[in-house]
Each structure stands twice: as C-alpha cells, then as structure tokens.
Amino acid sequence: MSERPSTPRRLAHAARLALLGAGALAISACAQDAPQDTWAPEGENAQTIHNLQWPIFLVAGIVGVIVMAVVLYAVIKFKDRGQPIPEQSHGNPIIEYTFIALPAAILAVIAGFTVNTIFDLAETQDTECVINVTGQQWWWEYDYPVAADGSICGYTPSNAAAVPLITSGQVIIPTDTKVLIRGTSRDVIHSFWIPKLNGKRDMVPGRVHTWRFHADGPGIYAGQCTEFCGLSHANMRMEMIALDPDDFQAWLDNQLEPYQSPEAGTLAAAGEVTYVSQCARCHQVDGLVDGNGDPIVSAPDQWVYSGAAPNLTNFMTRNTFAGASWDLLTPACRDEVWNASPEDFGAAYLKGVTPECLNEIDLKEWLRDAPAKKPMYADATALLETDGKVRGMPNLGLSEDQINELVAYLLERK
Amino acid sequence: MITTGSKLLVGSAVAAGLLALIYGVANGGALGTIGLISAAAGLALLAGISTYGRDANVSAMDTDAFESSAAAQASATPSLWPLLIAVGATAMALGLASLPALFILGAIIVTAGALEWLVQGWSERASAERGYNSHARNFLIDPLEIPIAAAIVFGIVAYSFSRVMLGLPSKSSTVIGFSIVSALVLAIGAVVGVKRGASKTALTGTFGLATVALIAGGTVAGVNGEREIEVHKTTAYYAARGECGAEEVSADEKASQTVAGKSNVAAEVIFDGTTLTWTAPGFVPTVEGAAPLTLPRSNPNNVMFRNESGGEARLVIGMNPRLDDNGQPVGPEQICTALAKEGGVQFLTLIFDLPSFATDEGYEFAVPGTDATLEVVVP
Ligand SMILES: [Cu+2]
C-alpha cells in the first residue's frame, strides 16, 4: 500500500475546496428580499414561535456539528491503510446509558417548551378582532362580521351602518391588535400561512379552525397556501396588510361607501353593461342594481365548483389579484407601496390603484384568458364529474373592446 | 483495489448520468433531468466516499478471501420462486386489462416472490456451510413470513366468521351463535389445558376441521348474503325532506356521517326555553357580543343545536332557496332538526344560496311554538 502516500493530502485539499464552495453557496442562499422569512418575526405570535425555534435550532446545530465531527474523525483516523483491525470492544453500560439519557433529557426539555408554545398560540380569549377566512381553489376570501355594537374589527364606521365586508387575496388588519381568524374551506384542505406573523393552520371543509395574528407595525405580510390543493396551489397566495388605527378606520369607511355607477357615456359605463352581462353571474358587486332597481345577485354556486368567486365591489383598493399572484400596480408604483416607510405606508396603500399605476398588462391577460395565466380546471366539458362546474375563472372569449370597457369599469371599483 | 460496492456505485452513477442525457434529449423535461442528474451526483459522491474509505473491504486485508468469501462459493440451487413470480406477472398483465385490484395483487405476489428468491439466492451463498446458510435464510425472512402468513390466516378466519354472523337471520341468533362458538372454544381450550397428553394428531384434526367448517360456513353465508339491517336515519335526512312539523321523527343524532364536522362546528345554537343564543370556535363575547351569527354563503355550515330547555324542541330556519325559471324553489325552503329531547343535541348542515341582502327577510333561526329567534347574517 505504499504506492499512494500522497492521495490523502490531495483529497484533503479537495475536501477543503468543496467546503469553501458549500459555504459560499450557503451564504448566497440568504436572500435580501425575503418577504416570507420565518426567521424574521414581526408580531407577537411569530415571536413566540421564534423564541422556541431559535434555541432548538442552536441545540440541534451543536449536536449535529459534534456528531459530524466525530464521524469525520473516525472516517479519517481509522481509514484502512492495511493496518491490523484494532481491538474490538462490546458493551459499555455507562456510555450506553449516557447516550440514552442525554438525548432523552434534551428532547424532554424541548417538548416541554414546545407544548407550552402550542397552548400559547391556541389562546383565543384575548381576541380584539375577528375575521372569517374561507379558502377555495385557488384564492382566499375574507369576511368581517359585524359585532353587536355595530363595530367591525373593533372599529365603528364613521358614515354608514356596518354591514359584513367581503374581500379576497388581501386581508386588512389594524396594527398592534390581537386578530383571530376563523377559517374553513369550500372544497379541499388549504393551509393559511403568513410566516412573519404566525405558523401554519390548515383550513378544512366542514370545520372551523382558529388562528391568531398580530402585527407590530404597518406593512404587507406575504404568505401562501401550504397544503397542496390542486393545479394552482403555487398560485394561491395571500397578503396580510396591517394599517395603523387611523388608516384602518379610513379603509373601513371607504369599503362601506355606497356603490356609484360610472358617468353615462364613458367607457366605464359601457363596461358596467358588459360586466352585468358577462361577469355578474359569478362576481358580486354590492350595490349594483338592474333596470327595476333590484340588486343584481351573483350565483357562483351554479358555475364554480367551490361555489364562490371574488367580490369585486372594492377591487381596486386591493393591489394584487387572483390569489395575490399578480400585481394590480405597475412595478414602480408597487415599489412605492412595498418600500414605503412605516409612517408613509398607510397613505401609500390607501391610494389603491390609480389609472396611472394600473398594471394593465396582467389584468388584461387575465380577462383575455384566465386559465392561460393561472392553470385551472376551466374546461367545463371535461368536468362533468363535478357537475360541469369550473374550478377557477374560465376563458370567456371577450373581445378587446369588451376588455377595455371592463378595465375602465373595474378601475372605478374603489 | 476498487471494491465491489464501489464498482456498483460507480456503475449506478454512470447509468443515472446516461439516463439523464437520454431523458433530457427525448423528453426535454427539466424536472426529470434534474432528478436524474441529482441522483448521478449523489451516487458519484457515495462512490467517492466508498472508494476512499474502502470500509468492509475484506480482500484488501485478507487475501485468503478469494477462496473463502461467499462470492467464491458454488452458485445457488434451482428455485420454485420464479414460478410464483410468473403467476404474479400474469396477474399483473391481466389486471392491467381488467381489474385494478388484480394488478395490485399481482404486484404484491411479484414483490413477495422476488424478495423470497433474492433471500434464497443470497443465503445459499452466504457461507461455505449449509447449516449456517439455512439459518441465515430463516433469520432474515422469518420475521416477514410468519406475521404475513398469520395475517392471511387470521383474515380468512375473521372474514368467514363475519359472513356467518351477518348471514344469521336475526340479531338474537347472532348472540346465540356467538355464545355457542365461544363456549366451544373455551371447552376445547379447557380440555387441552387439563389433559396435558392430548395427541398432536387429535389437536391438528380438531383445528383443521373447525377451520374447514368455518370457511365452508362463511362461503355459504357469503353467497346467501346479509340479513336485512335497519339503517337509522340522520337529522340531515329529515332536514333534506323538510319534515319540520310538530310530529316526532326519530333521527339518530349519533348516526350522522359527519363525526369530524361535529367536533368543530361553525356554531352551536343553544335554546334555554325562552331565547336562542350562539357560540362558536374562537367566538369572543367581549368582541362580538350578542350579535347575529355570521355564516358564509354557498358552503356547508355545520351547526349544532343544544336543547337546554325543560321540554322537547326543534330548530328551524327558512333557507330562501334560489328559484328556478318556473319560480319553483331549487332547494328546501325550510330546514330543521328532529325534535331534540330535553338536554339533547341535534346536528344541522346549512348551505345558503343567497346573501342576506338579496332576500326579503334575511335568515333567522326559530324554535316553533316559542318566540325565540336568532338572526343569521350571510355576507
Ligand atoms: Cu390551497
């Protein structure tokens, strides 16, 4: 075995290089712009989780490094160089008992803290604001129930009587408030996850699960469905928007403003007609009435498998659409909102989507052929098993004129 | 020297690399190519470690191994297992064309046969000593064979027995039948226990006979079919038919299919004799107060009715169903629970077609015969 004395040294060199490469890779994996970073809590509940996961990660890391080091040491030290097999020993009670007791003790301590954290996060008695969340393929609907005293989420509307609000994709909460969502699903199991604010909670058909939220400061907290739920699971995102009290009040008042028809003769007025004929069977716009003055009521349960489609009454107060997967704002305007300082965030968000800021490209692509943009089971003929109901929004074969009218009409929904 | 294990890993790595190439060219799919390249990289790493460490490399330290090692021994004897594998493969092929279950059975047989053959082939060359080899085989395969065989026997016995019990003409005859069989088992057990010297043949005969009788009985009963078994109607059944009058219908509150739903309902509605109140998961009285209950539209809402009044009561709600083109309601106009006994609980599943604002009077729970009502808001 004397013909390869230099091999170990060469290999050691290679190993060192590999280590360096892996290190560089690991460092570059720490992204700067990571809105869904679980290591950056920005609210009480996420902080509670962080206080648990950080020490555990540390302990596990230390144990892992020790084990790896010992294994590497053994591999290198006892590598076969043609030497005689060393003396073998069997059964050392002290070592064996230590190796049982030590991990058991570590795990017991971790379990204690973990169970405690789970109970902390399940607490519902200190809730200050309740929001109902309903998941469906592939977007989230939120509704805000009205309390006995006529308030919504602890805030009393300034100008109108409170009626339950419905929105989708983006859920608005007041900052520094203990919010409780009560969630369920209309079709399959989904999971609600806003990493910077709390862990995950499954939303299960026929059951109601609760989950706490709390945001320290204003901003957009991104998240996504984390239970595989079908074709467009990856496009089922959500954003929790925290607004300071005054801004939340302004948002609430704006949501409750009565419906205003577009001015006669405008493109938007033509859009209203097209909307009523093409879209109103699935989408609700509250306050829209027909020729007799009767409310136009959508019937998504007759067309869509989940039985629901997003409420578009205040569509342009949100700034993303279709499961928060595409921006309603142009990149420049989007940056203004996402990068706003905490003081300016509320005003920037409440501007909603202005005509100059509208990202027409994505919205028009959506109206032209939604399933081409977001994979959906939208071919009714292939869906006879589900009563021929579509999952998601079908391609409606609209003309470019109709699309332009609809965009003008939607632009006024705020 | 490069060990056999390393050769295997090197070969696998090369194969995975080639496959990645072929797959990439033929399919143009990124995902499969990435998977195969990852496999090739992983295998190459393992090959490297294995070559470097050369652990368990007998011949490196022991040159005698060329004669004494297992690989140097005579090859395995003929085996019947391939026959079983062939049967399984045939079943798989037939299953592909007919029943999926047959395909799965075939796959299981092929796997089992291949495993047995593998172990046999290995064990016969495990060492130069026959006795040791057969021991090695049993050592490896017994923990698998014995439980599986036991499970199959147990399955056959349990299935036959259940057919007999379901085939008996009435519930009381099943009780009698069960008593007789269990008494017999006890008696035979007692005899065997007391009379230590019971001959092996007699025992085997008794058990064999009993097994044959059971399987025969099971077959006959299975062919005859089960006796009529009454199905208890659930609340949902009556609700769907809109039987909300004063007359008593006997729904089985425990027989509902929705055990999971009951454990986590959208709301519980409680009747105390004069008023209706509600509570729900996460419901916080200080926030929502005695507000109307908000339930989502076009989604099954599970509601539990708790009767805490002194008498019987039922919960009713008008559903404002959508009307079809002829003005006829599409769903039930009213949904109710069966009469709930004093302290009883009834379960209700509601799907609202229309939001509250689109109906004339909105939605309201009521208890017939009393003034108790509770508003429901459907946003
Ligand atoms: Cu989902």
PDB file of C-alpha atoms in Angstrom, chain B residues 10-110:
ATOM      1  CA  VAL B  10     -19.758   3.978  -9.973  1.00  0.00           C
ATOM      2  CA  GLY B  11     -21.894   1.965 -12.375  1.00  0.00           C
ATOM      3  CA  SER B  12     -25.118   3.385 -10.964  1.00  0.00           C
ATOM      4  CA  ALA B  13     -23.793   6.926 -11.188  1.00  0.00           C
ATOM      5  CA  VAL B  14     -22.806   6.434 -14.827  1.00  0.00           C
ATOM      6  CA  ALA B  15     -26.178   4.844 -15.574  1.00  0.00           C
ATOM      7  CA  ALA B  16     -28.045   7.736 -13.950  1.00  0.00           C
ATOM      8  CA  GLY B  17     -25.962  10.212 -15.923  1.00  0.00           C
ATOM      9  CA  LEU B  18     -26.677   8.411 -19.190  1.00  0.00           C
ATOM     10  CA  LEU B  19     -30.365   8.196 -18.352  1.00  0.00           C
ATOM     11  CA  ALA B  20     -30.409  11.919 -17.596  1.00  0.00           C
ATOM     12  CA  LEU B  21     -28.904  12.531 -21.019  1.00  0.00           C
ATOM     13  CA  ILE B  22     -31.379  10.258 -22.776  1.00  0.00           C
ATOM     14  CA  TYR B  23     -34.317  11.636 -20.808  1.00  0.00           C
ATOM     15  CA  GLY B  24     -33.256  15.198 -21.414  1.00  0.00           C
ATOM     16  CA  VAL B  25     -32.927  14.700 -25.159  1.00  0.00           C
ATOM     17  CA  ALA B  26     -36.021  12.547 -25.584  1.00  0.00           C
ATOM     18  CA  ASN B  27     -38.428  14.371 -23.276  1.00  0.00           C
ATOM     19  CA  GLY B  28     -36.927  17.804 -22.929  1.00  0.00           C
ATOM     20  CA  GLY B  29     -38.366  17.800 -19.420  1.00  0.00           C
ATOM     21  CA  ALA B  30     -36.387  19.777 -16.873  1.00  0.00           C
ATOM     22  CA  LEU B  31     -37.726  18.096 -13.758  1.00  0.00           C
ATOM     23  CA  GLY B  32     -36.832  14.514 -14.663  1.00  0.00           C
ATOM     24  CA  THR B  33     -33.408  15.577 -15.897  1.00  0.00           C
ATOM     25  CA  ILE B  34     -32.746  17.481 -12.695  1.00  0.00           C
ATOM     26  CA  GLY B  35     -33.795  14.451 -10.662  1.00  0.00           C
ATOM     27  CA  LEU B  36     -31.570  12.075 -12.601  1.00  0.00           C
ATOM     28  CA  ILE B  37     -28.596  14.424 -12.546  1.00  0.00           C
ATOM     29  CA  SER B  38     -29.074  14.844  -8.811  1.00  0.00           C
ATOM     30  CA  ALA B  39     -29.117  11.066  -8.469  1.00  0.00           C
ATOM     31  CA  ALA B  40     -25.947  10.786 -10.543  1.00  0.00           C
ATOM     32  CA  ALA B  41     -24.235  13.415  -8.402  1.00  0.00           C
ATOM     33  CA  GLY B  42     -25.338  11.731  -5.188  1.00  0.00           C
ATOM     34  CA  LEU B  43     -24.224   8.313  -6.365  1.00  0.00           C
ATOM     35  CA  ALA B  44     -20.900   9.678  -7.560  1.00  0.00           C
ATOM     36  CA  LEU B  45     -20.344  11.212  -4.130  1.00  0.00           C
ATOM     37  CA  LEU B  46     -21.128   7.914  -2.448  1.00  0.00           C
ATOM     38  CA  ALA B  47     -18.846   6.118  -4.894  1.00  0.00           C
ATOM     39  CA  GLY B  48     -16.101   8.563  -3.987  1.00  0.00           C
ATOM     40  CA  ILE B  49     -16.558   8.052  -0.264  1.00  0.00           C
ATOM     41  CA  SER B  50     -16.729   4.319  -0.698  1.00  0.00           C
ATOM     42  CA  THR B  51     -13.574   4.230  -2.792  1.00  0.00           C
ATOM     43  CA  TYR B  52     -11.773   6.492  -0.394  1.00  0.00           C
ATOM     44  CA  GLY B  53     -12.857   4.711   2.788  1.00  0.00           C
ATOM     45  CA  ARG B  54     -12.862   1.152   1.408  1.00  0.00           C
ATOM     46  CA  ASP B  55     -14.635   0.050   4.523  1.00  0.00           C
ATOM     47  CA  ALA B  56     -15.626  -3.585   4.839  1.00  0.00           C
ATOM     48  CA  ASN B  57     -13.279  -4.456   2.063  1.00  0.00           C
ATOM     49  CA  VAL B  58     -12.399  -7.970   3.047  1.00  0.00           C
ATOM     50  CA  SER B  59      -9.953  -8.786   0.357  1.00  0.00           C
ATOM     51  CA  ALA B  60      -7.882  -5.718   0.995  1.00  0.00           C
ATOM     52  CA  MET B  61      -6.837  -7.167   4.322  1.00  0.00           C
ATOM     53  CA  ASP B  62      -7.397 -10.839   3.783  1.00  0.00           C
ATOM     54  CA  THR B  63      -6.079 -12.413   0.644  1.00  0.00           C
ATOM     55  CA  ASP B  64      -7.481 -15.797   1.598  1.00  0.00           C
ATOM     56  CA  ALA B  65     -10.904 -14.354   0.956  1.00  0.00           C
ATOM     57  CA  PHE B  66     -10.537 -15.127  -2.694  1.00  0.00           C
ATOM     58  CA  GLU B  67     -11.251 -18.718  -1.808  1.00  0.00           C
ATOM     59  CA  SER B  68     -13.220 -18.428   1.402  1.00  0.00           C
ATOM     60  CA  SER B  69     -15.526 -15.497   0.735  1.00  0.00           C
ATOM     61  CA  ALA B  70     -19.166 -16.028  -0.027  1.00  0.00           C
ATOM     62  CA  ALA B  71     -18.762 -14.881  -3.579  1.00  0.00           C
ATOM     63  CA  ALA B  72     -16.324 -17.687  -4.195  1.00  0.00           C
ATOM     64  CA  GLN B  73     -18.843 -20.397  -3.311  1.00  0.00           C
ATOM     65  CA  ALA B  74     -20.940 -22.604  -5.558  1.00  0.00           C
ATOM     66  CA  SER B  75     -23.950 -20.962  -7.162  1.00  0.00           C
ATOM     67  CA  ALA B  76     -27.478 -21.273  -5.824  1.00  0.00           C
ATOM     68  CA  THR B  77     -29.695 -24.292  -6.345  1.00  0.00           C
ATOM     69  CA  PRO B  78     -32.796 -24.169  -8.549  1.00  0.00           C
ATOM     70  CA  SER B  79     -35.776 -22.454  -7.002  1.00  0.00           C
ATOM     71  CA  LEU B  80     -39.563 -22.528  -7.305  1.00  0.00           C
ATOM     72  CA  TRP B  81     -39.986 -18.839  -6.568  1.00  0.00           C
ATOM     73  CA  PRO B  82     -39.728 -17.743 -10.228  1.00  0.00           C
ATOM     74  CA  LEU B  83     -42.856 -19.785 -10.805  1.00  0.00           C
ATOM     75  CA  LEU B  84     -44.732 -17.655  -8.276  1.00  0.00           C
ATOM     76  CA  ILE B  85     -43.278 -14.539  -9.834  1.00  0.00           C
ATOM     77  CA  ALA B  86     -44.576 -15.672 -13.215  1.00  0.00           C
ATOM     78  CA  VAL B  87     -48.039 -16.155 -11.732  1.00  0.00           C
ATOM     79  CA  GLY B  88     -47.850 -12.664 -10.277  1.00  0.00           C
ATOM     80  CA  ALA B  89     -46.673 -11.175 -13.555  1.00  0.00           C
ATOM     81  CA  THR B  90     -49.560 -12.833 -15.362  1.00  0.00           C
ATOM     82  CA  ALA B  91     -51.981 -11.449 -12.797  1.00  0.00           C
ATOM     83  CA  MET B  92     -50.478  -8.008 -13.320  1.00  0.00           C
ATOM     84  CA  ALA B  93     -50.904  -8.243 -17.070  1.00  0.00           C
ATOM     85  CA  LEU B  94     -54.486  -9.471 -16.731  1.00  0.00           C
ATOM     86  CA  GLY B  95     -55.146  -6.788 -14.137  1.00  0.00           C
ATOM     87  CA  LEU B  96     -53.964  -4.086 -16.487  1.00  0.00           C
ATOM     88  CA  ALA B  97     -56.670  -5.121 -18.901  1.00  0.00           C
ATOM     89  CA  SER B  98     -59.393  -5.834 -16.364  1.00  0.00           C
ATOM     90  CA  LEU B  99     -59.449  -5.225 -12.609  1.00  0.00           C
ATOM     91  CA  PRO B 100     -57.036  -2.818 -10.945  1.00  0.00           C
ATOM     92  CA  ALA B 101     -57.305  -4.994  -7.816  1.00  0.00           C
ATOM     93  CA  LEU B 102     -55.876  -7.947  -9.762  1.00  0.00           C
ATOM     94  CA  PHE B 103     -52.974  -5.797 -10.867  1.00  0.00           C
ATOM     95  CA  ILE B 104     -52.232  -4.817  -7.281  1.00  0.00           C
ATOM     96  CA  LEU B 105     -52.458  -8.454  -6.150  1.00  0.00           C
ATOM     97  CA  GLY B 106     -50.078  -9.422  -8.953  1.00  0.00           C
ATOM     98  CA  ALA B 107     -47.676  -6.696  -7.954  1.00  0.00           C
ATOM     99  CA  ILE B 108     -47.711  -7.921  -4.361  1.00  0.00           C
ATOM    100  CA  ILE B 109     -47.089 -11.508  -5.474  1.00  0.00           C
ATOM    101  CA  VAL B 110     -44.221 -10.439  -7.734  1.00  0.00           C
TER     102      VAL B 110
END
